[in-house]
Coordinates of C-alpha atoms and ligand atoms in Angstrom, one line a residue:
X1 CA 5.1 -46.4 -9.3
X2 CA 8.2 -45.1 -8.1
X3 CA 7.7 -41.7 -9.2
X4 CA 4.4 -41.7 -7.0
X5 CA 6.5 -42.8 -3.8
X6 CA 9.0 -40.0 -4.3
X7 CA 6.2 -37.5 -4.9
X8 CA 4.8 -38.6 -2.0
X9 CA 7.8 -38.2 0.2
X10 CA 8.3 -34.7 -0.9
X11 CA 4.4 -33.9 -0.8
X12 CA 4.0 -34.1 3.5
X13 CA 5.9 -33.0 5.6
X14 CA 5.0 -34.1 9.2
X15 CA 4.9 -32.3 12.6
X16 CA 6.9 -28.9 11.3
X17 CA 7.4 -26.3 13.6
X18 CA 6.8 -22.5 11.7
X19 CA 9.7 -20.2 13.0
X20 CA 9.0 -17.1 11.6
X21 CA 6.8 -13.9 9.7
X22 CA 8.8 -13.2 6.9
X23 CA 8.2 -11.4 3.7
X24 CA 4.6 -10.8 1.8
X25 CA 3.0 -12.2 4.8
X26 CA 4.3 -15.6 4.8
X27 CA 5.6 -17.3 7.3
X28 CA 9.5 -19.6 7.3
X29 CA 10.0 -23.2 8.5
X30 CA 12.7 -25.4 7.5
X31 CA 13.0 -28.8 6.8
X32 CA 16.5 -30.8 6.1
X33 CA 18.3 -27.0 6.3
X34 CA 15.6 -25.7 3.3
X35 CA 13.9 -23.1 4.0
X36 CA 10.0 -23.3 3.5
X37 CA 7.4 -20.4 3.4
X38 CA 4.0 -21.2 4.2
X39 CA 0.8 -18.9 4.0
X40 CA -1.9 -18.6 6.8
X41 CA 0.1 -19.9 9.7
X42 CA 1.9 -18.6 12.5
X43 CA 5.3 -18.8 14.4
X44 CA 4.9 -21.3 17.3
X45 CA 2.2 -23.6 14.7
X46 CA 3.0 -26.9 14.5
X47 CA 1.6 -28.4 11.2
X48 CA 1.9 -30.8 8.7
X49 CA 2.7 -29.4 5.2
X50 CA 2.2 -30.1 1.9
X51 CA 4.6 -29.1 -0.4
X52 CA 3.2 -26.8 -3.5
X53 CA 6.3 -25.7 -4.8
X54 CA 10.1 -26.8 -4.7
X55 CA 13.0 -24.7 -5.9
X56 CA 16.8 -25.3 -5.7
X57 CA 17.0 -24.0 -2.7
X58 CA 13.3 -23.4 -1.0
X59 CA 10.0 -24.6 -0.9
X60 CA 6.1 -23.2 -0.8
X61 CA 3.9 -25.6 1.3
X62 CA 0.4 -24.9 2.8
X63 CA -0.9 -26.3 5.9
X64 CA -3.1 -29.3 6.4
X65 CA -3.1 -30.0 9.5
X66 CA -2.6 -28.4 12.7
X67 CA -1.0 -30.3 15.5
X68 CA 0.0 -27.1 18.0
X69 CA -1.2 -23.8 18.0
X70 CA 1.4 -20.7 18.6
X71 CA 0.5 -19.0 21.7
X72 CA 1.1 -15.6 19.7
X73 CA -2.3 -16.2 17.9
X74 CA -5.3 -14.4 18.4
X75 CA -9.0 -14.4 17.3
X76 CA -9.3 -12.4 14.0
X77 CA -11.6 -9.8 14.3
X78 CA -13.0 -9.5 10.6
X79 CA -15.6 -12.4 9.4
X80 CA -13.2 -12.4 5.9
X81 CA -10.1 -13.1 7.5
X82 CA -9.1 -16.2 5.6
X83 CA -10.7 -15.3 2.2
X84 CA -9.8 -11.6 1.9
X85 CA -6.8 -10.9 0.5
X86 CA -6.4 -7.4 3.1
X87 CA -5.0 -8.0 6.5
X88 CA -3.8 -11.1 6.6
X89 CA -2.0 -10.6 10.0
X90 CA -5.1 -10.2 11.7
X91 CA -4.2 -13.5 13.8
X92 CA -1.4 -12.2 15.2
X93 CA -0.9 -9.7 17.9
X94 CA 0.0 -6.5 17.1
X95 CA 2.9 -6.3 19.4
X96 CA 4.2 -9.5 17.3
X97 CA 3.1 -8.0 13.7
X98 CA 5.4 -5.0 14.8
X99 CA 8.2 -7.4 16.3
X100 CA 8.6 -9.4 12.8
X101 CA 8.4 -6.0 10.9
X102 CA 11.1 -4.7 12.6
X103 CA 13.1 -7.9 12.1
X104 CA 12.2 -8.1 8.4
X105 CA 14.0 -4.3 7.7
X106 CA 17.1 -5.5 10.3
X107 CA 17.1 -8.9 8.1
X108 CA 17.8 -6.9 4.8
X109 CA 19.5 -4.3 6.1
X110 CA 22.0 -6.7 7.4
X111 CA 21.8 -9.8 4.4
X112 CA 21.5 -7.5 1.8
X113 CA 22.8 -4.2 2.9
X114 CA 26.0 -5.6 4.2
X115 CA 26.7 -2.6 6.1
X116 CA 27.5 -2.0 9.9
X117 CA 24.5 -0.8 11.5
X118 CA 23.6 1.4 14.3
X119 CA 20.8 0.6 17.2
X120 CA 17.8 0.6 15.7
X121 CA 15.1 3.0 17.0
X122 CA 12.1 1.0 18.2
X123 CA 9.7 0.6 14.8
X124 CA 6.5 3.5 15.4
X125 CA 3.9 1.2 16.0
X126 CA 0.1 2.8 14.3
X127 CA -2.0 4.1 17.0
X128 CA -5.1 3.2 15.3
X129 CA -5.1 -0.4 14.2
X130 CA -8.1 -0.6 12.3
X131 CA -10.4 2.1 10.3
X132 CA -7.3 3.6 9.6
X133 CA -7.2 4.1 5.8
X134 CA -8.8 7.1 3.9
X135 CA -8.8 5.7 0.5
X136 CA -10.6 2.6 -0.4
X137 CA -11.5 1.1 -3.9
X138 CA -14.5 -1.6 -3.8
X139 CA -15.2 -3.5 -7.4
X140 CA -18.5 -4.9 -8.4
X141 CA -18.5 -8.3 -10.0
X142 CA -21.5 -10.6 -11.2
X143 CA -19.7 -14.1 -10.1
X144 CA -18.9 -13.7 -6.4
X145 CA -16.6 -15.3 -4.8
X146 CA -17.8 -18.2 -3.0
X147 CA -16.2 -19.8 -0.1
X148 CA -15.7 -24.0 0.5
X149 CA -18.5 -23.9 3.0
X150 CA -20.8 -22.2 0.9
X151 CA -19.7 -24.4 -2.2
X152 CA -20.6 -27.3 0.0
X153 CA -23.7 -25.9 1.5
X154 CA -25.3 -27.0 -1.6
X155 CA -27.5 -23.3 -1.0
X156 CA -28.2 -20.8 -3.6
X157 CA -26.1 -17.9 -3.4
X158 CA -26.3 -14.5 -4.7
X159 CA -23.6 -14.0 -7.2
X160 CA -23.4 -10.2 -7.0
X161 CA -20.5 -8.7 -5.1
X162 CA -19.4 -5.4 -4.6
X163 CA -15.9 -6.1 -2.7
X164 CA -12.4 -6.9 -2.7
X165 CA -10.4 -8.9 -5.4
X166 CA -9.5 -12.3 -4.1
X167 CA -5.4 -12.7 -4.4
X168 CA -4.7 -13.2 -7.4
X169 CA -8.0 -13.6 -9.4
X170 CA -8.6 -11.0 -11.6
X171 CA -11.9 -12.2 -12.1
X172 CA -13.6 -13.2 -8.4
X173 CA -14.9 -10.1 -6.1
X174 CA -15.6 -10.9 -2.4
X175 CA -18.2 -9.5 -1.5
X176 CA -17.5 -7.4 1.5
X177 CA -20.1 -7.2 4.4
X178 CA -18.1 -5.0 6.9
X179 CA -14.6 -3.9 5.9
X180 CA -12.1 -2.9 9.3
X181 CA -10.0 -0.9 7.0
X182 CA -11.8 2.6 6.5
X183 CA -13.8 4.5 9.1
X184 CA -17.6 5.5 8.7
X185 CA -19.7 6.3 6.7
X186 CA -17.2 3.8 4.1
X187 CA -19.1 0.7 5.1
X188 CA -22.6 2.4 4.8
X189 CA -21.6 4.0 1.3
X190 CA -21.1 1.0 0.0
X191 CA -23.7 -1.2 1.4
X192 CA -26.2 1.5 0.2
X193 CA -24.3 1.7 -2.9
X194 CA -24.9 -1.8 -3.5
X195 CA -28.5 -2.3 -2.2
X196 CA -29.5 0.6 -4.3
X197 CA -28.2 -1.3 -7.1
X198 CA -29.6 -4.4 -6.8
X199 CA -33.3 -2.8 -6.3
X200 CA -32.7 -0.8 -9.2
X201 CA -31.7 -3.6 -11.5
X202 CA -28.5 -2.2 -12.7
X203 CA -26.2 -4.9 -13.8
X204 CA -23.1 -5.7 -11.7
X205 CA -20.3 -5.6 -14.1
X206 CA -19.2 -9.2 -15.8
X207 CA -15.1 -8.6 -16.6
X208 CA -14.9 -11.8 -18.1
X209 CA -18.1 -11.0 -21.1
X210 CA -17.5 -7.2 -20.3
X211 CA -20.8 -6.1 -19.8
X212 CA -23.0 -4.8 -17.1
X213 CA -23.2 -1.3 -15.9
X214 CA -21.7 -0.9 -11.9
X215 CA -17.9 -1.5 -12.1
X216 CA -16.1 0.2 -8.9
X217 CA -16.5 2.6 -6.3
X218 CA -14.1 4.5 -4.6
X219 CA -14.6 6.2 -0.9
X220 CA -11.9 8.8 0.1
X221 CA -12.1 9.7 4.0
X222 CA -9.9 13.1 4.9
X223 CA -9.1 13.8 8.2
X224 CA -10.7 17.3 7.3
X225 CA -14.0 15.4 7.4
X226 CA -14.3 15.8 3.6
X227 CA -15.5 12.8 1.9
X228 CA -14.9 11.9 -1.9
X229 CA -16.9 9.4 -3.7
X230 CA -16.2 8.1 -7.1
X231 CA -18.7 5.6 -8.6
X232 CA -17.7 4.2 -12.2
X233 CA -19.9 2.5 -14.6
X234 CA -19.6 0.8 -17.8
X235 CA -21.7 2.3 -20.2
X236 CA -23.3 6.3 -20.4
X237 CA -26.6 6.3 -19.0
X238 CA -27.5 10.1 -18.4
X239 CA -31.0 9.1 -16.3
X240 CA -29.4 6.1 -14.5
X241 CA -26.6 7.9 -12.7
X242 CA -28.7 11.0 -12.2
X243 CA -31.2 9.0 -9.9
X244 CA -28.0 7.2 -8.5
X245 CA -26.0 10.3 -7.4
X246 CA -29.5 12.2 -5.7
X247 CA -29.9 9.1 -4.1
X248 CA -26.8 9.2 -2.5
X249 CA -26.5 13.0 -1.7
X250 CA -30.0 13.1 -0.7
X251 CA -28.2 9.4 1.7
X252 CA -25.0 10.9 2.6
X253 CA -24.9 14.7 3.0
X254 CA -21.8 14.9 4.3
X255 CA -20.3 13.9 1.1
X256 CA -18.5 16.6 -0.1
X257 CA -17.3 15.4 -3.7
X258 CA -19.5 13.2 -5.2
X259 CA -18.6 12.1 -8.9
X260 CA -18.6 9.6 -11.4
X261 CA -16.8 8.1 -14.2
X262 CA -18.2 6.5 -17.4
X263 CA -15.3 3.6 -18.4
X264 CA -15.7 1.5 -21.4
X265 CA -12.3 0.2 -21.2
X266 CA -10.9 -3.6 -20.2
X267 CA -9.8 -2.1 -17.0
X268 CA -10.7 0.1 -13.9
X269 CA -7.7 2.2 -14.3
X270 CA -9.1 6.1 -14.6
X271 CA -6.4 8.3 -14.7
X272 CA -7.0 9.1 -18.7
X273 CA -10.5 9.3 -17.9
X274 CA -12.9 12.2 -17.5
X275 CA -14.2 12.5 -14.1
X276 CA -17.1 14.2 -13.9
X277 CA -18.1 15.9 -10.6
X278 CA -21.7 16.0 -10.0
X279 CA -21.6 17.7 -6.4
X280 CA -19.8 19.5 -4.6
X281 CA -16.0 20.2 -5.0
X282 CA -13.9 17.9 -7.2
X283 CA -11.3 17.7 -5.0
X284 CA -10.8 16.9 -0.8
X285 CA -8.3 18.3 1.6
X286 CA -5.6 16.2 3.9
X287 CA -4.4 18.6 6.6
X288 CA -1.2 18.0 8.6
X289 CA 0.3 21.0 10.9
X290 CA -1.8 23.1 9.1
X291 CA -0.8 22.5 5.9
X292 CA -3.5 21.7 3.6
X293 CA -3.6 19.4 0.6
X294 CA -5.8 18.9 -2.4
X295 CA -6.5 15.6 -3.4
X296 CA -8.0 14.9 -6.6
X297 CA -9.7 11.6 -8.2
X298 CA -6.7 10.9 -9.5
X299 CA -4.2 12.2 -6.8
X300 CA -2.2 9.9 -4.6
X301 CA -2.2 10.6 -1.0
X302 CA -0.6 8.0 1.5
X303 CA -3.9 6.0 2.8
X304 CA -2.7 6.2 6.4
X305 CA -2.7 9.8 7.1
X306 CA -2.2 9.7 11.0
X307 CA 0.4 7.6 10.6
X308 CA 2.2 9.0 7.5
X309 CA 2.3 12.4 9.5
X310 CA 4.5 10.2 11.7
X311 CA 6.5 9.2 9.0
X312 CA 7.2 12.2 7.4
X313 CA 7.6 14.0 11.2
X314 CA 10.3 11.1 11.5
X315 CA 11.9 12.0 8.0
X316 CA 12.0 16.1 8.8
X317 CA 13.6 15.2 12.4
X318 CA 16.2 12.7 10.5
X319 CA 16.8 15.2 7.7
X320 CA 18.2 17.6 10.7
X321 CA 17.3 21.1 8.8
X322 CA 18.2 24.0 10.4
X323 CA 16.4 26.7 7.9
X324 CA 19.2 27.0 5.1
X325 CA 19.6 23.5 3.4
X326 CA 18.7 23.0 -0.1
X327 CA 17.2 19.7 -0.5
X328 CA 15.9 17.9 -2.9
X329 CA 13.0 15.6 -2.3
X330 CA 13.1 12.9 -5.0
X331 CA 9.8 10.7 -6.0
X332 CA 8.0 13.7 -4.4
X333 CA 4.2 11.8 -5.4
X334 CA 2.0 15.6 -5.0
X335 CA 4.7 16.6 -2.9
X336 CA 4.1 15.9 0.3
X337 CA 7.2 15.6 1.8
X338 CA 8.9 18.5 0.1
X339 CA 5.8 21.2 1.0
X340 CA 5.6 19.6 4.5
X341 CA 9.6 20.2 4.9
X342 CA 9.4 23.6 3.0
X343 CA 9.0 25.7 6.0
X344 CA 11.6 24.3 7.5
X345 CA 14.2 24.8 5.0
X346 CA 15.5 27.4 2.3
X347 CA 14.9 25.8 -0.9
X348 CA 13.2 21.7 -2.0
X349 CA 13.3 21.1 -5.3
X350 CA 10.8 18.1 -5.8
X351 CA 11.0 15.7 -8.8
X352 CA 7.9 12.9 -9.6
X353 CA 7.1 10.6 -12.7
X354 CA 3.5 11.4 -13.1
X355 CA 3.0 14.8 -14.6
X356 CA -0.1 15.3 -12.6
X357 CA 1.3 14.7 -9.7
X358 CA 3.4 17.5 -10.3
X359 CA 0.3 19.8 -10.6
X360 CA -0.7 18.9 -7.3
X361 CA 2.3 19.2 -5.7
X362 CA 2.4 23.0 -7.3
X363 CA -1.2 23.5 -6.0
X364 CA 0.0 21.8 -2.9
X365 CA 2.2 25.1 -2.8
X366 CA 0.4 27.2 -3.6
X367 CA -2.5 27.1 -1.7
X368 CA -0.2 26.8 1.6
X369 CA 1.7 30.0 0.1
X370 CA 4.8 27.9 -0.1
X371 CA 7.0 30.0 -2.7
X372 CA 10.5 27.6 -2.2
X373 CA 9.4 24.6 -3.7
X374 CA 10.5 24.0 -7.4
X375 CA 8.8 20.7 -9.2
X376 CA 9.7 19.1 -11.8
X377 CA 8.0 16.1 -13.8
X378 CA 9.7 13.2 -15.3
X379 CA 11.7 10.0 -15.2
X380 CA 14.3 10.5 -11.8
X381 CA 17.7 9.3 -14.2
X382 CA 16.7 11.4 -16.9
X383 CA 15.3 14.7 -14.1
X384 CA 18.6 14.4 -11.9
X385 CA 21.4 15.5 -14.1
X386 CA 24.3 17.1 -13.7
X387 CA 22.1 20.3 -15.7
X388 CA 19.6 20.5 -12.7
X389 CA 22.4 20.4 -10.2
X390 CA 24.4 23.2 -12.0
X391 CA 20.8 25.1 -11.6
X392 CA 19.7 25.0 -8.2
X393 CA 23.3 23.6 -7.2
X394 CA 24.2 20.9 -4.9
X395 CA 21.6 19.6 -2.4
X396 CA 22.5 19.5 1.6
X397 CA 20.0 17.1 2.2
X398 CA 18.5 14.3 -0.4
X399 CA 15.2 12.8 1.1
X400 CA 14.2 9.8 -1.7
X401 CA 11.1 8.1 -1.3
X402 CA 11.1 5.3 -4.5
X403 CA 7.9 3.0 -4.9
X404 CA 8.6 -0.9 -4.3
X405 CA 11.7 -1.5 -7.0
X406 CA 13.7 1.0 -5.3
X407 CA 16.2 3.3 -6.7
X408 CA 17.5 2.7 -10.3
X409 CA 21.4 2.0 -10.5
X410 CA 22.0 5.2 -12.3
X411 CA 20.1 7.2 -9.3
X412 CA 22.1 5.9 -7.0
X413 CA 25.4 6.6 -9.1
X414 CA 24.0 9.9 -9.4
X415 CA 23.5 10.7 -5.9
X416 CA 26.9 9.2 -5.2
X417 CA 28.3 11.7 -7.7
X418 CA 26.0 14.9 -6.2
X419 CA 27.3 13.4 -2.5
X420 CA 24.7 15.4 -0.2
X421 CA 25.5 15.3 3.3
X422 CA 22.7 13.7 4.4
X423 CA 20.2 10.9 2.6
X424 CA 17.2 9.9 4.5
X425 CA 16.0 7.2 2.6
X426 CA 12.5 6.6 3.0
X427 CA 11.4 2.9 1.5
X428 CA 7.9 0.8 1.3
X429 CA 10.5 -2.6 0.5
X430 CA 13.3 -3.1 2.8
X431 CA 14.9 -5.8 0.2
X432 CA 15.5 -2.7 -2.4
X433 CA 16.2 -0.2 0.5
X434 CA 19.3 -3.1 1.3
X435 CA 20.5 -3.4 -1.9
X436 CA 20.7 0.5 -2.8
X437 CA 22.3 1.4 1.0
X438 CA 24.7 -0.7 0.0
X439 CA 25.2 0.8 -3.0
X440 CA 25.3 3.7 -1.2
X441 CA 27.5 2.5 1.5
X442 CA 30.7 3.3 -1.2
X443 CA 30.8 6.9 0.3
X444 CA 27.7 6.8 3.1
X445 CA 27.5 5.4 6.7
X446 CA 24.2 4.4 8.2
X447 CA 23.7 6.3 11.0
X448 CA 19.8 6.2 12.1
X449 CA 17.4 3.0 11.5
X450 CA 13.5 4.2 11.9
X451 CA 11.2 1.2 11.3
X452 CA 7.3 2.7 11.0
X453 CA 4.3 0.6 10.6
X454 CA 1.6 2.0 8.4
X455 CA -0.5 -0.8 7.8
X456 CA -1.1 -2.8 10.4
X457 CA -2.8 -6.5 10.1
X458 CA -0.5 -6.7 6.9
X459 CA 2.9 -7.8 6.2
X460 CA 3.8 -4.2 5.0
X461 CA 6.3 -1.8 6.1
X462 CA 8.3 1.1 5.5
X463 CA 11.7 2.0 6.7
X464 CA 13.6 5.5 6.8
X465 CA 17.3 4.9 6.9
X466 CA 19.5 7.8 7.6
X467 CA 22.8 8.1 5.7
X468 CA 25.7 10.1 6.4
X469 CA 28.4 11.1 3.8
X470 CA 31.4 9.5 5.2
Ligands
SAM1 C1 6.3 5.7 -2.6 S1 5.7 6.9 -3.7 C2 6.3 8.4 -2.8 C3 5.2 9.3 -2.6 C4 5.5 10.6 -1.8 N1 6.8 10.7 -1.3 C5 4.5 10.7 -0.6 O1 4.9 10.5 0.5 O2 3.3 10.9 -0.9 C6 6.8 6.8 -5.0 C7 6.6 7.8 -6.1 O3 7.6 7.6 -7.1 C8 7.1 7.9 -8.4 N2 7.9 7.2 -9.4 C9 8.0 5.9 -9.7 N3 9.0 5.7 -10.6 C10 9.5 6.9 -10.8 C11 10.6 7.3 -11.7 N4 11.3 6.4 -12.4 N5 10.9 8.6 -11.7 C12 10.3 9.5 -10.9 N6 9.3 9.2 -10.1 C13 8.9 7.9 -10.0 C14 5.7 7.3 -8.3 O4 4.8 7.9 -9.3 C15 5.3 7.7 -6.8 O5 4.6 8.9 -6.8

């Protein structure tokens, strides 16, 4: 009995104002000086909570009722807001999403980072707000997701989907009717992708019994115009996917790459997969100042192009060079950033974990007659040694773009050792970017702060922090 009371005190918690947007999209009340995050709410809300998790020092709580609604809310635009695990912001303003990204780098820069910071430049808002992705992966999945209302409707639903993953379900697709994310023809591909499926009787994949035959489909937009489609399948049907790739060149000329994948494998991962094209090129082409690049099946290219031309227009500018720096562009990806700087510069050396990367970054070159990029393949502690330095000697300028963990401890000692004059630190997680600047900060100053939002409706940004040798 008296455990039920006291699990009932901490369960509700009545009339709680919500703050703040904080980190992976949640948003911060607090209650007796704890902090709470709460999911699908927003700062002004006053709600009741429910607590669904309690640690020494916060809590999780959802919200179950709704006594005030934030004037910063506004109607969501997609009809899967709520149930889609994409772009949960959408009930915010964007003016607001870009306010609480900006606070969320100044936040770690300043808890974390622990270093004296200079004005911030205003965070580079995305000019397009939707259908602003090039890259989108849909899965097919025989046991839909089904949402409370339909659960209650007591109707019969169908239980094919060809969608998005609900959070984290490994096993329930949404099944997407119009997707906000990707411009045309993405929505038609896939809705014709999918009809065509269901008249033809091809089985929509079951990840649980592993069987079926449709089991993802990927849509690549360019802003050359090219369009890549990838559709993978379970099982090698020769006749099947014959009639299935006509159909969709004969559906969708303008589709430039059209290929397929045959994956027997507990996963949808590809990349040790053959990927056969059946039309066209096997590649597409991103274009920024005239620079082209290739992108492959298996190539990654930053899914907001307009906006990562931004980014990396922002990173050149911070980077200052003049035409004779040697820089080194670590976590190059297919070297983007290094090819895009080339011209600009004497010498980049470029260094990336995934081999093919590397390939594309040398194509990436070479088709642009870039001849001052040098690439190299392999783990950044183990590529970074003193041995590279003595060859191509010590950068000016390091520009380091790590995926979500950040920099790894001996990196940063590294780079602290190397001591460029300039590292414009380019980050997709300002809590990592903190904690290495202020590894950094032994022998570096910050001198520029360049918030830029590349996925709007989502809690996601990226930050370039400019650090100058002391
Ligand atoms: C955020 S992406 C940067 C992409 C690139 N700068 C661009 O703009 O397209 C991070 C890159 O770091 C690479 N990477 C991750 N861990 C690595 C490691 N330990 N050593 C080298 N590269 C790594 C990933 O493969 C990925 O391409």
């Amino acid at each position: 009995m008296r455990n039920k009371s006291k699990k009932k005190h901490f369960d509700i918690l009545e009339q709680v104002r919500i703050e703040e947007m904080v980190a992976e999209g949640k948003c911060l009340a607090r209650h007796n000086n704890m902090v709470v995050f709460v999911a699908g709410v927003a700062p002004g809300d006053v709600v009741d909570l429910r607590i669904i998790r309690k640690k020494k020092s916060f809590m999780e709580a959802e919200a179950v009722h709704f006594h005030e609604l934030s004037e910063l809310r506004v109607q969501p635009f997609c009809e899967h807001f709520g149930t889609c695990g994409g772009c949960k912001w959408q009930h915010i303003g964007y003016d607001t999403q870009l306010y609480f990204k900006q606070k969320q780098v100044k936040d770690n820069l300043e808890r974390i980072g622990k270093v004296s910071l200079p004005e911030f430049d205003p965070i580079l808002g995305s000019e397009k707000t939707r259908y602003y992705r090039n890259k989108l992966e849909y899965t097919f999945s025989n046991t839909s997701w089904l949402t409370k209302e339909q659960i209650q409707s007591g109707q019969e639903y169908d239980r094919d989907a060809l969608g998005f993953h609900i959070p984290g379900r490994f096993d329930k697709i949404l099944d997407i009717k119009h997707c906000y994310l990707q411009p045309d023809p993405s929505n038609a591909i896939r809705l014709e992708v999918r009809k065509y499926a269901k008249e033809h009787n091809l089985p929509f994949f079951d990840i649980v019994k592993q069987e079926g035959y449709m089991r993802n489909l990927i849509i690549r937009t360019a802003n050359t115009g090219e369009l890549m489609v990838i559709v993978q399948v379970y099982e090698d049907r020769p006749g099947v996917m014959q009639a299935l790739m006509e159909h969709l060149a004969a559906t969708f000329p303008e589709i430039t790459s059209l290929q397929y994948v045959v994956n027997s494998k507990g996963n949808e991962t590809y990349h040790d997969l053959e990927v056969v094209c059946y039309k066209g090129l096997p590649y597409i082409h991103e274009e920024m100042e005239g620079i082209r690049f290739r992108v492959g099946p298996k190539s990654f290219y930053q899914t907001n192009a307009d906006q990562a031309y931004e980014l990396y227009k922002k990173t050149r500018e911070l980077a200052n060079l003049t035409g004779n720096e040697l820089v080194y562009d670590l976590y190059t990806g297919a070297g983007t950033i290094a090819n895009f700087v080339a011209r600009q510069c004497r010498e980049v050396i470029g260094i990336e974990y995934v081999p093919s990367a590397i390939e594309d970054a040398k194509i990436n070159s070479q088709i642009n007659d870039i001849t001052n990029t040098t690439f190299y393949a392999g783990d950044m502690k183990d590529i970074l040694s003193d041995e590279l330095v003595a060859r191509h000697g010590r950068p000016d300028v390091v520009i380091t773009d790590p995926p979500r963990a950040g920099m790894h401890e001996d990196v940063v000692k590294k780079l602290l050792q190397v001591h460029p004059n300039r590292i414009v630190y380019v980050s997709c997680n300002p809590a990592t970017q903190a904690r290495d600047v202020e590894w950094l900060s032994e022998k570096y100053e910050v001198t520029r702060v360049q918030p830029v939002d590349m996925f709007p409706q989502t809690h996601h940004v990226e930050n370039i922090v400019l650090l100058t040798a002391k």
